[in-house]
Short mmCIF file of C-alpha atoms in Angstrom, two decimals:
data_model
loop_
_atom_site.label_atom_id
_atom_site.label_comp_id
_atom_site.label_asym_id
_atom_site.label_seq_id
_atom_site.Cartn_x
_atom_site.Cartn_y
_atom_site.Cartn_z
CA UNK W 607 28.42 271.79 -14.55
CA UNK W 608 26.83 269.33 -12.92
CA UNK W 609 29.13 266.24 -12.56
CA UNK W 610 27.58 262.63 -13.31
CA UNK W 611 30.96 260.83 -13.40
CA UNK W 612 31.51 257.90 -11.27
CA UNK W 613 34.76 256.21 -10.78
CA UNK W 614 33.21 252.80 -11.94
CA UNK W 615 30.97 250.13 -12.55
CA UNK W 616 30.53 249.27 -9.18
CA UNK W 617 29.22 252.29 -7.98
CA UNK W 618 27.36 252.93 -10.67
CA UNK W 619 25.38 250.16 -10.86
CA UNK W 620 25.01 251.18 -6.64
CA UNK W 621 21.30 250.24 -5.75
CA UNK W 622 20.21 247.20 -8.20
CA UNK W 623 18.02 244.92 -6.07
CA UNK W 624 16.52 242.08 -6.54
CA UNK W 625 12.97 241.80 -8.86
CA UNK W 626 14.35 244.96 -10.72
CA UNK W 627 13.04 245.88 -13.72
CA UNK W 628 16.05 247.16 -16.35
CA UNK W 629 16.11 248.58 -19.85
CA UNK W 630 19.55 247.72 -21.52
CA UNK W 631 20.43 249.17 -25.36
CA UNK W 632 21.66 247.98 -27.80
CA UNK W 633 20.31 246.10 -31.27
CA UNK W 634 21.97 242.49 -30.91
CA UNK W 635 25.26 242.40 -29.39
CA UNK W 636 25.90 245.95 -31.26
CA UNK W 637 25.79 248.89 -28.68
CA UNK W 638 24.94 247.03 -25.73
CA UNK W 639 26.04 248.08 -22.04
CA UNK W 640 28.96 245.30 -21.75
CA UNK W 641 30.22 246.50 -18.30
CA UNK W 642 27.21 247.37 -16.69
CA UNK W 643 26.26 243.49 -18.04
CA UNK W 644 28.91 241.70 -16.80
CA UNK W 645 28.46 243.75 -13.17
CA UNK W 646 25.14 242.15 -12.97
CA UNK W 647 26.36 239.22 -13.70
CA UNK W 648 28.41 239.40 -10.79
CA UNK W 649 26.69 240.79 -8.54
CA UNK W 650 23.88 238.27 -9.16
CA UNK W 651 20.92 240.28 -8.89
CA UNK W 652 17.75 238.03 -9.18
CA UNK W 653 14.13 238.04 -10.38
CA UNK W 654 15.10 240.61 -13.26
CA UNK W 655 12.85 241.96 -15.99
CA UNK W 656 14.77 243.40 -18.79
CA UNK W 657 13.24 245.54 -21.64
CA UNK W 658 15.92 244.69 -24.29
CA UNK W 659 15.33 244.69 -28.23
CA UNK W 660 17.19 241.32 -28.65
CA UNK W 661 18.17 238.59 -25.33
CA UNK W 662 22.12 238.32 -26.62
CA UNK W 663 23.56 235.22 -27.74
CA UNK W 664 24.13 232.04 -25.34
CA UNK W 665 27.30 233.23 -24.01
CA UNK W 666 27.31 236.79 -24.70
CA UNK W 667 25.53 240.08 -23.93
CA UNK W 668 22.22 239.21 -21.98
CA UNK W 669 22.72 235.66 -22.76
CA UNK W 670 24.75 235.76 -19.62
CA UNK W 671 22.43 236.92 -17.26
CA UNK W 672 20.22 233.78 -18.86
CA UNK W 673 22.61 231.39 -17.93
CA UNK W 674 22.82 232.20 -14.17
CA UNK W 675 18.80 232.15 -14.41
CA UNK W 676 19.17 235.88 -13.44
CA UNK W 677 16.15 236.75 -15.47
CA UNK W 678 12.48 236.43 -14.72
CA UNK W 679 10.59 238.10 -17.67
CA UNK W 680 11.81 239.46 -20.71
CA UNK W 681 10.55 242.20 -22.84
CA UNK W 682 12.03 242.17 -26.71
CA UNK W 683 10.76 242.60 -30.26
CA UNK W 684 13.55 239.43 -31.52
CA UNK W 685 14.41 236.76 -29.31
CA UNK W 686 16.61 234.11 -31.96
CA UNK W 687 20.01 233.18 -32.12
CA UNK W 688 20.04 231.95 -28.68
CA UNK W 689 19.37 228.30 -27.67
CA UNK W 690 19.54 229.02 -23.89
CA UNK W 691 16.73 231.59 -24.18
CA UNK W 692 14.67 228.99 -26.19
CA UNK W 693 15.06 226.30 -23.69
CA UNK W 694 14.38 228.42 -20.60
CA UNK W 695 10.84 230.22 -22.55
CA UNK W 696 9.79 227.01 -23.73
CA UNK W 697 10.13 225.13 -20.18
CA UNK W 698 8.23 227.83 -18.74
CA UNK W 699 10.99 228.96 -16.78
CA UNK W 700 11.73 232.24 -18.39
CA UNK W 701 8.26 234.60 -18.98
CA UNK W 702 8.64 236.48 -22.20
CA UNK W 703 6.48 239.51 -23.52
CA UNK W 704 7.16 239.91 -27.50
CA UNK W 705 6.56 243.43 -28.51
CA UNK W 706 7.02 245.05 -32.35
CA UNK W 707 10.62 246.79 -32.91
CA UNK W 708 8.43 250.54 -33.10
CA UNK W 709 6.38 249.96 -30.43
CA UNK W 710 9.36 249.19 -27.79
CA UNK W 711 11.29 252.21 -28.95
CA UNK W 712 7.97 254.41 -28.77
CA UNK W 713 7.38 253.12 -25.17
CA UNK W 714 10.91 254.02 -24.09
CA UNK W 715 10.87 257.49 -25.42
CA UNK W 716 7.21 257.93 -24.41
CA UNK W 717 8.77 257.19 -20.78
CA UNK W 718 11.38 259.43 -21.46
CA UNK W 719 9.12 262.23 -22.76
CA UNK W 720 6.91 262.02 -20.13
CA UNK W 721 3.77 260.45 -22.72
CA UNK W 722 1.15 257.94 -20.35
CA UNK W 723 1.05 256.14 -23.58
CA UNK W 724 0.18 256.35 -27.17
CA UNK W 725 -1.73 255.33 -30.52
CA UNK W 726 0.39 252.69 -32.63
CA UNK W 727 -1.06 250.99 -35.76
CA UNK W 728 1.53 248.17 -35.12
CA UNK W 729 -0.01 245.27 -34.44
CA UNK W 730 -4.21 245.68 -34.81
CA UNK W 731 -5.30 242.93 -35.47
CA UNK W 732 -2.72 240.53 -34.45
CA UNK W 733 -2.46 238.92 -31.09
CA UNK W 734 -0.28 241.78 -30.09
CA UNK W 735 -3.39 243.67 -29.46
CA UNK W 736 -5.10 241.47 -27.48
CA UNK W 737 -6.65 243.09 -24.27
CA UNK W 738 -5.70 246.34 -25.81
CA UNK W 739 -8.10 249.44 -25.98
CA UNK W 740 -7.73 249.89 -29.95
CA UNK W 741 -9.72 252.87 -31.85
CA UNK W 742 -10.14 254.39 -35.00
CA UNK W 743 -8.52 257.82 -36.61
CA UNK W 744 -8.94 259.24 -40.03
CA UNK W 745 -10.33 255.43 -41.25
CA UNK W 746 -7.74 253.44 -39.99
CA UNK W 747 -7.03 251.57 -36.72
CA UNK W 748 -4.63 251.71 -33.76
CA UNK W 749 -3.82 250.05 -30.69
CA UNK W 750 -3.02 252.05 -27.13
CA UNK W 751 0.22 251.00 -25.90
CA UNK W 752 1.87 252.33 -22.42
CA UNK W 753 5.20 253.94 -21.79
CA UNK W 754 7.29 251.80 -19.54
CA UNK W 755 8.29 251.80 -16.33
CA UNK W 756 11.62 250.66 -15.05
CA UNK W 757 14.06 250.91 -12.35
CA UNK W 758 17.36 251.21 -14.17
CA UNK W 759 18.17 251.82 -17.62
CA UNK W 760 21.59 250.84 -18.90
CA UNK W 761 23.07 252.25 -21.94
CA UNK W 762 26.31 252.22 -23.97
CA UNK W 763 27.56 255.26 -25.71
CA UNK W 764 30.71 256.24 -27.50
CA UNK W 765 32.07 259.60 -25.86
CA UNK W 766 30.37 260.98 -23.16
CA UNK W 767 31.24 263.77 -20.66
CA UNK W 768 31.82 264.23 -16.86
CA UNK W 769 28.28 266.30 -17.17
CA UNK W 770 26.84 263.07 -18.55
CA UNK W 771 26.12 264.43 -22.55
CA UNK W 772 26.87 261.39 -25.02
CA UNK W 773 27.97 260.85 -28.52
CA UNK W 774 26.95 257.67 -29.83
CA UNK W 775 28.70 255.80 -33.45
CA UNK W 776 27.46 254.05 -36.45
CA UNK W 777 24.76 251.82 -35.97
CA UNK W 778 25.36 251.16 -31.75
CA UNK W 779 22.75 254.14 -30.90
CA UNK W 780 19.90 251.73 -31.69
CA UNK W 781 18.18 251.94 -29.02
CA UNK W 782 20.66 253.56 -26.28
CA UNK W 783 19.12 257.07 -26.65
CA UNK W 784 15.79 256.09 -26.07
CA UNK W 785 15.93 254.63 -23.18
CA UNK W 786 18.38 257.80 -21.73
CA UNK W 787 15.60 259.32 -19.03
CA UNK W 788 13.21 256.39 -19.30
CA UNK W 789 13.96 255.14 -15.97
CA UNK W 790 14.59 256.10 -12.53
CA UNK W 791 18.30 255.89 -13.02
CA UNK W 792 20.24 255.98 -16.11
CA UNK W 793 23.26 254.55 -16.38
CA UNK W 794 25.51 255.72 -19.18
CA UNK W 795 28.57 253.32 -19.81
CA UNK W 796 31.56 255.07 -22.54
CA UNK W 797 34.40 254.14 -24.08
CA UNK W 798 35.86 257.56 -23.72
CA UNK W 799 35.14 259.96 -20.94
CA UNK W 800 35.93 263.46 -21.46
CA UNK W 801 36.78 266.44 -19.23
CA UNK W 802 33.30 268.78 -19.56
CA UNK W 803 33.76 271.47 -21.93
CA UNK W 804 35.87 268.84 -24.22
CA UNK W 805 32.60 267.59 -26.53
CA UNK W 806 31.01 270.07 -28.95
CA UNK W 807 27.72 270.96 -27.54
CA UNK W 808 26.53 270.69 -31.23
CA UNK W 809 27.34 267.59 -31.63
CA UNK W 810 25.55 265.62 -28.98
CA UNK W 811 23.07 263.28 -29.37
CA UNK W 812 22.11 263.04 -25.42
CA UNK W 813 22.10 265.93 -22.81
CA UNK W 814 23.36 265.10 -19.71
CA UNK W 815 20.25 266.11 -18.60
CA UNK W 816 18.78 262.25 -18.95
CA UNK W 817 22.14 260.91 -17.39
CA UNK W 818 21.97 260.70 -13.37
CA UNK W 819 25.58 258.16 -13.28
CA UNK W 820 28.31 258.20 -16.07
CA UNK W 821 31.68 256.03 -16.19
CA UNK W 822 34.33 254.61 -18.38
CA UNK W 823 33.61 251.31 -19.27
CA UNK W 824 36.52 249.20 -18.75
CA UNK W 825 36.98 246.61 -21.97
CA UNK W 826 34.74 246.51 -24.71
CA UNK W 827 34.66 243.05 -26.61
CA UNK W 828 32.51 244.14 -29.48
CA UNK W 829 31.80 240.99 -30.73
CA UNK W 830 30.78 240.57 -34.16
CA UNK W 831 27.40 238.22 -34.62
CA UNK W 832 27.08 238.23 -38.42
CA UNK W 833 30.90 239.18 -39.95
CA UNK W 834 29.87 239.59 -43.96
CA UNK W 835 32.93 240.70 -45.91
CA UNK W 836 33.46 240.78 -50.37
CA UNK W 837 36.80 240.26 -51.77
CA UNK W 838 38.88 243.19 -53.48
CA UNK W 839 38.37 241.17 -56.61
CA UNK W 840 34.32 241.51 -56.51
CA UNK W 841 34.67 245.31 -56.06
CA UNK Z 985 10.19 229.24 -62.85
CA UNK Z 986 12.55 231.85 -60.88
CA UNK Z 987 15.27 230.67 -58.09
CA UNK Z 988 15.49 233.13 -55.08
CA UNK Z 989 18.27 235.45 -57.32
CA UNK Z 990 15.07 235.94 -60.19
CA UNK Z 991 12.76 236.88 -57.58
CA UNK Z 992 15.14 239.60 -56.16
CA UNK Z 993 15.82 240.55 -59.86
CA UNK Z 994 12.15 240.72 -60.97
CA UNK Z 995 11.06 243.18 -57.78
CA UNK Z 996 14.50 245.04 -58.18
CA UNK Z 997 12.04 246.57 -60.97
CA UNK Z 998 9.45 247.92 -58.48
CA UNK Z 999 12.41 250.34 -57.15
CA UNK Z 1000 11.98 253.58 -58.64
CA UNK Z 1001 14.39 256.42 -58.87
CA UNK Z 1002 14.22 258.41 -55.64
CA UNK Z 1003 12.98 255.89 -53.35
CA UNK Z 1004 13.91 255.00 -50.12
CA UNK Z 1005 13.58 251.29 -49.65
CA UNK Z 1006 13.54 249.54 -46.24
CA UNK Z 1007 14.57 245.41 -47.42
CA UNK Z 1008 13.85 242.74 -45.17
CA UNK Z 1009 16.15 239.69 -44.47
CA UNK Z 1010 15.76 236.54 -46.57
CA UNK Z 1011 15.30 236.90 -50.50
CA UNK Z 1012 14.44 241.30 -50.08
CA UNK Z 1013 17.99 241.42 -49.06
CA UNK Z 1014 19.15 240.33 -52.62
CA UNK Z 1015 17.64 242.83 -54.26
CA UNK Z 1016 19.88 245.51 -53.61
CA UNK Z 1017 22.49 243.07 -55.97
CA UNK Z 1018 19.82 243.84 -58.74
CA UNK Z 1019 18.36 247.61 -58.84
CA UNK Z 1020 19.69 249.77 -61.94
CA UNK Z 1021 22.74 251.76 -61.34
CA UNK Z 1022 21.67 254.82 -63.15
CA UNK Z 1023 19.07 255.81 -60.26
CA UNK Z 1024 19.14 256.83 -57.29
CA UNK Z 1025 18.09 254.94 -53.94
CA UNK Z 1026 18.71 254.75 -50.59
CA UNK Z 1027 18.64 251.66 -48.59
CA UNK Z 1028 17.21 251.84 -44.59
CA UNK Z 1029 17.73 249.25 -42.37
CA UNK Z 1030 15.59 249.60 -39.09
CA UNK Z 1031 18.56 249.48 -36.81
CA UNK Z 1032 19.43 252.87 -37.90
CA UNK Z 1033 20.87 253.65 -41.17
CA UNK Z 1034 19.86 255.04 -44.33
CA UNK Z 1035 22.40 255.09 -46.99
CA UNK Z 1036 23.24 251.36 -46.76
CA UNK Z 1037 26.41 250.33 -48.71
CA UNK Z 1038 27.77 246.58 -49.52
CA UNK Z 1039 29.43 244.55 -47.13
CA UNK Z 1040 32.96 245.65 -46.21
CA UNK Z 1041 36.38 244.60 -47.00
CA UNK Z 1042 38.04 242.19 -45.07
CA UNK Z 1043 39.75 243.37 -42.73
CA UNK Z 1044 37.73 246.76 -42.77
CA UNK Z 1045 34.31 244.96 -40.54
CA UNK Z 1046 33.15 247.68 -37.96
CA UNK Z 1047 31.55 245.61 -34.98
CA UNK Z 1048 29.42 249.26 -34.74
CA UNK Z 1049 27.74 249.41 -37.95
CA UNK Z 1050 26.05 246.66 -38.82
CA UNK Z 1051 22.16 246.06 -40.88
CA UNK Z 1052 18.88 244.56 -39.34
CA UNK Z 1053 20.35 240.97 -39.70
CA UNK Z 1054 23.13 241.83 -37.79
CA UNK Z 1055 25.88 241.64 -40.79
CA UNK Z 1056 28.46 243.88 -41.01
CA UNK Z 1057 28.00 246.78 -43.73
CA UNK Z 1058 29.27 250.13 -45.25
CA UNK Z 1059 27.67 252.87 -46.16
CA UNK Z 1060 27.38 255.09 -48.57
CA UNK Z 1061 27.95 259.16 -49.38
CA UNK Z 1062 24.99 261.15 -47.75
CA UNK Z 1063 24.65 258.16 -45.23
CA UNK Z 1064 23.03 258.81 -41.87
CA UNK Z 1065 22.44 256.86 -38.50
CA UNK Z 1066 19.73 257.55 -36.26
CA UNK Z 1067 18.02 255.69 -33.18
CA UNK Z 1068 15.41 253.19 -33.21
CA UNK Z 1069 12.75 255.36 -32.44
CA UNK Z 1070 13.88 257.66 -35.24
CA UNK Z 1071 14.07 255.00 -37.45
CA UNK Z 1072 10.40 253.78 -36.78
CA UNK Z 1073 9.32 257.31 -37.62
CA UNK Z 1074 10.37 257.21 -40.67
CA UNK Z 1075 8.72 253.84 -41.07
CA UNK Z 1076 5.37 254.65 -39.36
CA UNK Z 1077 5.09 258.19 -40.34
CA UNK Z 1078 5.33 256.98 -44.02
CA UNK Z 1079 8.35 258.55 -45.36
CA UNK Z 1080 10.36 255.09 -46.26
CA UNK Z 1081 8.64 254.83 -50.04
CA UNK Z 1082 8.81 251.03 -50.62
CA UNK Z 1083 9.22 247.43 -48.10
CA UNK Z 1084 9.71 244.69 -49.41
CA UNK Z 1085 10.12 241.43 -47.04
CA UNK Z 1086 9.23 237.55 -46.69
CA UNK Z 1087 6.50 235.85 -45.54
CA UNK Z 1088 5.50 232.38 -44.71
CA UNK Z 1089 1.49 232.88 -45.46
CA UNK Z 1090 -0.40 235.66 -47.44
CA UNK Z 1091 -4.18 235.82 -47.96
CA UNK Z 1092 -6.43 236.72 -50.38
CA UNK Z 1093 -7.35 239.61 -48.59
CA UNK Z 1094 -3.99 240.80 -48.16
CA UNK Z 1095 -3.62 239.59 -44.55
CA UNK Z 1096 0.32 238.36 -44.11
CA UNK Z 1097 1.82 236.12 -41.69
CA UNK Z 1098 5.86 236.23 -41.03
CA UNK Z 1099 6.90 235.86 -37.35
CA UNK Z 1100 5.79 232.51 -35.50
CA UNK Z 1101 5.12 229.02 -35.83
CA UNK Z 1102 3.11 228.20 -32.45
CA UNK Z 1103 5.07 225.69 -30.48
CA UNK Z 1104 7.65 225.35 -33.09
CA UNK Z 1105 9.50 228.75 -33.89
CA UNK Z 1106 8.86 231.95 -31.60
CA UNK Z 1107 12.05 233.70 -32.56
CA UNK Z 1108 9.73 237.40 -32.66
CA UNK Z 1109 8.48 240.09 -34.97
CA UNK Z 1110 11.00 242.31 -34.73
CA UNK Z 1111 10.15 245.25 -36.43
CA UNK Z 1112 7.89 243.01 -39.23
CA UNK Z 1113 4.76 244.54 -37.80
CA UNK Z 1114 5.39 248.15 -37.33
CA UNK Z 1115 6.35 247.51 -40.92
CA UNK Z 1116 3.52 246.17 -42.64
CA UNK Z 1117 1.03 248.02 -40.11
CA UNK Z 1118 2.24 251.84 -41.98
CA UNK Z 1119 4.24 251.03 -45.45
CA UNK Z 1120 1.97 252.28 -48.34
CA UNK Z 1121 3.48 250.18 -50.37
CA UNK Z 1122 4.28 246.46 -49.37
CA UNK Z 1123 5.63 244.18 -51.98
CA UNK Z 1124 5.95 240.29 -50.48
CA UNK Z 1125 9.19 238.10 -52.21
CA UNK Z 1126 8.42 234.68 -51.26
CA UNK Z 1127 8.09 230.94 -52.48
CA UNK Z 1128 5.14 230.31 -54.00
CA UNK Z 1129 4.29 226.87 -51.83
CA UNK Z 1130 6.32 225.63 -48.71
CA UNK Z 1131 8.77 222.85 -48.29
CA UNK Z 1132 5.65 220.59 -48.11
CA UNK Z 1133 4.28 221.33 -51.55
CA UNK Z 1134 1.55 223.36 -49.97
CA UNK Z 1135 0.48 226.60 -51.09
CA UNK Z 1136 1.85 230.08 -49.42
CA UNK Z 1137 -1.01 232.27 -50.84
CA UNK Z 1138 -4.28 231.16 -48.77
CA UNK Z 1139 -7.59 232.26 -48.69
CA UNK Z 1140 -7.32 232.74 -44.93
CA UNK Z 1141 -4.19 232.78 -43.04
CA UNK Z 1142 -3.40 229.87 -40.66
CA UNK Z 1143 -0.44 231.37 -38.80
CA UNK Z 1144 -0.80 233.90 -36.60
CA UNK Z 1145 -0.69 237.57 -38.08
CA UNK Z 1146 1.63 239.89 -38.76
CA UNK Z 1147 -0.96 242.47 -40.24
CA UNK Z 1148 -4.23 242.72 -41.54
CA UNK Z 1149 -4.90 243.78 -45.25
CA UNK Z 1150 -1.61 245.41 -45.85
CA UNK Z 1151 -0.04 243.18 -49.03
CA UNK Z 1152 -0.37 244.98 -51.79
CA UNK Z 1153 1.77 242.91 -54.62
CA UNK Z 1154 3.62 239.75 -54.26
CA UNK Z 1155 6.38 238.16 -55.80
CA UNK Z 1156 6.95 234.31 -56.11
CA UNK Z 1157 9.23 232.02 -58.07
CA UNK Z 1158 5.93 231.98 -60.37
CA UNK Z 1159 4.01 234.55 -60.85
CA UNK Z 1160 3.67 238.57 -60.01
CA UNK Z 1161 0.60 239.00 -58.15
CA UNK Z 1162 -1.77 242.03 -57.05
CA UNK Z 1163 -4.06 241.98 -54.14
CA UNK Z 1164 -7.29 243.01 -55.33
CA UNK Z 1165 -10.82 243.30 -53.70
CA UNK Z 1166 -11.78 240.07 -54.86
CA UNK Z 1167 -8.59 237.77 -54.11
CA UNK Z 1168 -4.91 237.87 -55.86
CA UNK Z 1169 -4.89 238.93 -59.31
CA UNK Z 1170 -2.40 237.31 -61.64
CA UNK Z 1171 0.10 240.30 -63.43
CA UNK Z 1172 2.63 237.87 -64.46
CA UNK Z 1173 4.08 234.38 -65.04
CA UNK Z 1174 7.50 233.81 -64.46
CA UNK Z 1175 9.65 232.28 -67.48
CA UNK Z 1176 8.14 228.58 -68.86
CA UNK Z 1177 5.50 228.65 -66.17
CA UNK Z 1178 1.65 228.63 -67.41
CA UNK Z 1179 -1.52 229.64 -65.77
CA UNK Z 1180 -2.42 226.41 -64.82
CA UNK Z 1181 0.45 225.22 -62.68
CA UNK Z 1182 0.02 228.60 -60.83
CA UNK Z 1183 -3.66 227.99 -60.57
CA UNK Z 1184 -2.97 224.52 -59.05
CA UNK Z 1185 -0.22 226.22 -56.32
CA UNK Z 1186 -2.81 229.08 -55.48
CA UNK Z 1187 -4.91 227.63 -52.54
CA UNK Z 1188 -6.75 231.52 -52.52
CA UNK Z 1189 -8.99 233.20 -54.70
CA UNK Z 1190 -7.10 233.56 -58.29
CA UNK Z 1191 -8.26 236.08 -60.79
CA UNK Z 1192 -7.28 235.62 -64.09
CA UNK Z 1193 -8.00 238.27 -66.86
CA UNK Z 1194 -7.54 237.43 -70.22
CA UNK Z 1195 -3.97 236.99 -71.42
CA UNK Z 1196 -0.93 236.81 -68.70
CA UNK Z 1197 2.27 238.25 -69.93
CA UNK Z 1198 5.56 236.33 -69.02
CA UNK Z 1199 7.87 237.97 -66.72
CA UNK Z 1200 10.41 240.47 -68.59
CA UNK Z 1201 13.77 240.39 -66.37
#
């Protein structure tokens, strides 16, 4: 066994400089790397780009980083909910690069996978394709889009292991897998941390393989952007 | 003329038994309140679920499983989660049978707009375009005209796009409507609505062929 485990969030987030550029999971404020978030945060690493599918709310998840003007660019598919973020993009201050939900995933696992890039129809014919080499197959047409490229990539699963395999839950995988190996570093964050041999090995979703640093993630908030809830007497 | 409830109702129709049905937010997500119990569909939600239930319980809200709109949800037997990538396989690769979503501008031609207002509202695509740029079958649920009065179905698009000749049927609060090759075609009127009022809130090319039935809902 090889062992990924380190003791915490400090030393794993050991080498973040500066102009970074990061891939965090998560799908709104579910599944997103809390700990590893709130270590940048204080650590105040500067000049970030961060290839996340949503930019958190204004005083949660990577709406944090935004309020310490921690982040240079960012890289998302859905930016609302966030008044910070809107102020910052719209002053100029913040440079955003909107990308379709399928294409980001495709260019994290493409990275991950070891793909230069690939043929997408989302987006021909929209400004999203602007600049892009585009081409036709069987009739219909596609844009090129590149993996990407990035320093760190912080995810959140469920369980993981001391040789770095992880079990994700419900809808908090989003985007965590695909970014596992898409970087130079991954960073897996759990909420439990089990002795290797413990997990199942049919029952994981990540090989430790696409882990280099894993650790138990101190306090998850798991907050709750949209709580929707019927009565017993609807049922 | 429908409210936002009749639309949902009316397309609940299009959902045939055996489908799998990815529902945008807005008016799409009502439908699920209105498709016949004695078939069988699945709901996706690009997140990463298939198998979609109602909303929980209080008291029973899981901060991990929530839909594309960020609500918390339940699912249902012979549910599954899956990442995002996964999830826009199934979307690209064809195998999610039916989208319907919004839109703020559709055109004649089947071009749709649905994700920014320059200068005023750059909240993102999300996954709008992946969708529209693969589904087979696209049905729109919309407003007929805007807040101003103006009309929502356009012989050219003044937004920017979401996707190019991809709207296949649309639903309003009056009328059904087809994108053919020569401009919308007019299936339906909704209840008390007549040709001529949808003429007059139809800014793109109209076809009208001989009688139009009234919604049945």
């Amino acid at each position: 066994m090889i062992n990924k485990k380190v003791s915490n969030v400090a030393n794993a987030l050991e080498g973040v400089k500066n102009g970074m550029t990061f891939m965090l999971g998560g799908f709104g404020l579910c599944g997103i790397p809390e700990n590893a978030i709130a270590e940048l945060v204080r650590l105040g690493i500067k000049d970030i780009t961060c290839i996340s599918n949503n930019a958190g709310v204004d005083d949660f998840g990577l709406g944090l980083l935004l309020q310490g003007r921690q982040i240079k660019k960012m890289i998302s598919s859905y930016v609302g909910e966030n008044d910070e973020f809107e102020r910052q993009m719209l002053s100029g201050e913040l440079e955003v690069e909107l990308t379709p939900q399928g294409t980001l995933a495709e260019k994290c696992r493409a990275a991950q996978g070891g793909f230069p890039a690939f043929y997408t129809p989302a987006g021909y014919g929209t400004e999203v394709a602007h600049g892009k080499e585009t081409r036709e197959f069987n009739g219909k047409m596609y844009v090129l889009e590149h993996a990407y490229k990035a320093d760190f990539s912080f995810v959140k699963a469920w369980k993981g292991d001391e040789a770095g395999n992880l079990i994700f839950k419900g809808t908090a995988r989003n985007f965590n897998p695909c970014m596992c190996g898409a970087a130079t570093i991954t960073v897996a964050e759990v909420e439990e941390l089990h002795p290797a041999g413990s997990l199942d090995p049919n029952e994981i979703h990540i090989p430790g393989i696409f882990v280099q640093r894993i650790f138990k993630g101190e306090h998850y908030e798991k907050r709750i952007e949209q709580r929707t809830v019927r009565t017993k007497n609807h049922a | 003329m429908l409210d936002k409830n009749g639309i949902a109702k009316r397309i609940a129709k299009e959902v045939q038994d055996g489908f799998y049905v990815n529902l945008g937010i807005g008016i799409p997500t009502l439908v699920a309140n209105f498709v016949r119990e004695d078939i069988n569909v699945e709901f996706q939600s690009e997140n990463g679920v298939l198998g979609m239930g109602p909303f929980p319980f209080e008291g029973e809200e899981d901060a991990d499983i929530i839909n594309a709109g960020k609500q918390t949800i339940t699912t249902l037997p012979g549910a599954s989660f899956f990442d995002s990538a996964t999830s826009f396989a199934m979307i690209r690769g064809k195998h999610v049978d039916l989208t319907i979503l919004g839109a703020m501008e559709v055109a004649d031609n089947g071009d749709i707009a649905n994700w920014k207002i320059p200068g005023k509202m750059v909240k993102g695509m999300g996954g709008a375009m992946d969708l529209v740029a693969s589904a087979e079958n696209i049905i729109v649920a919309m407003m007929h005209t805007n807040r101003a009065g103006e009309s929502k179905l356009l012989k050219q698009c003044s937004l920017p796009l979401t996707g190019v000749g991809c709207v296949k049927k649309i639903v309003t609060n009056l009328a059904v409507l087809e994108v053919g090759p020569k401009g919308f075609v007019l299936l339906e009127r909704a209840p008390g609505v007549s040709v001529e009022e949808i003429q007059k809130a139809t800014q793109g090319r109209l076809i009208v062929k001989g009688t139009v039935p009234e919604m049945v809902i």
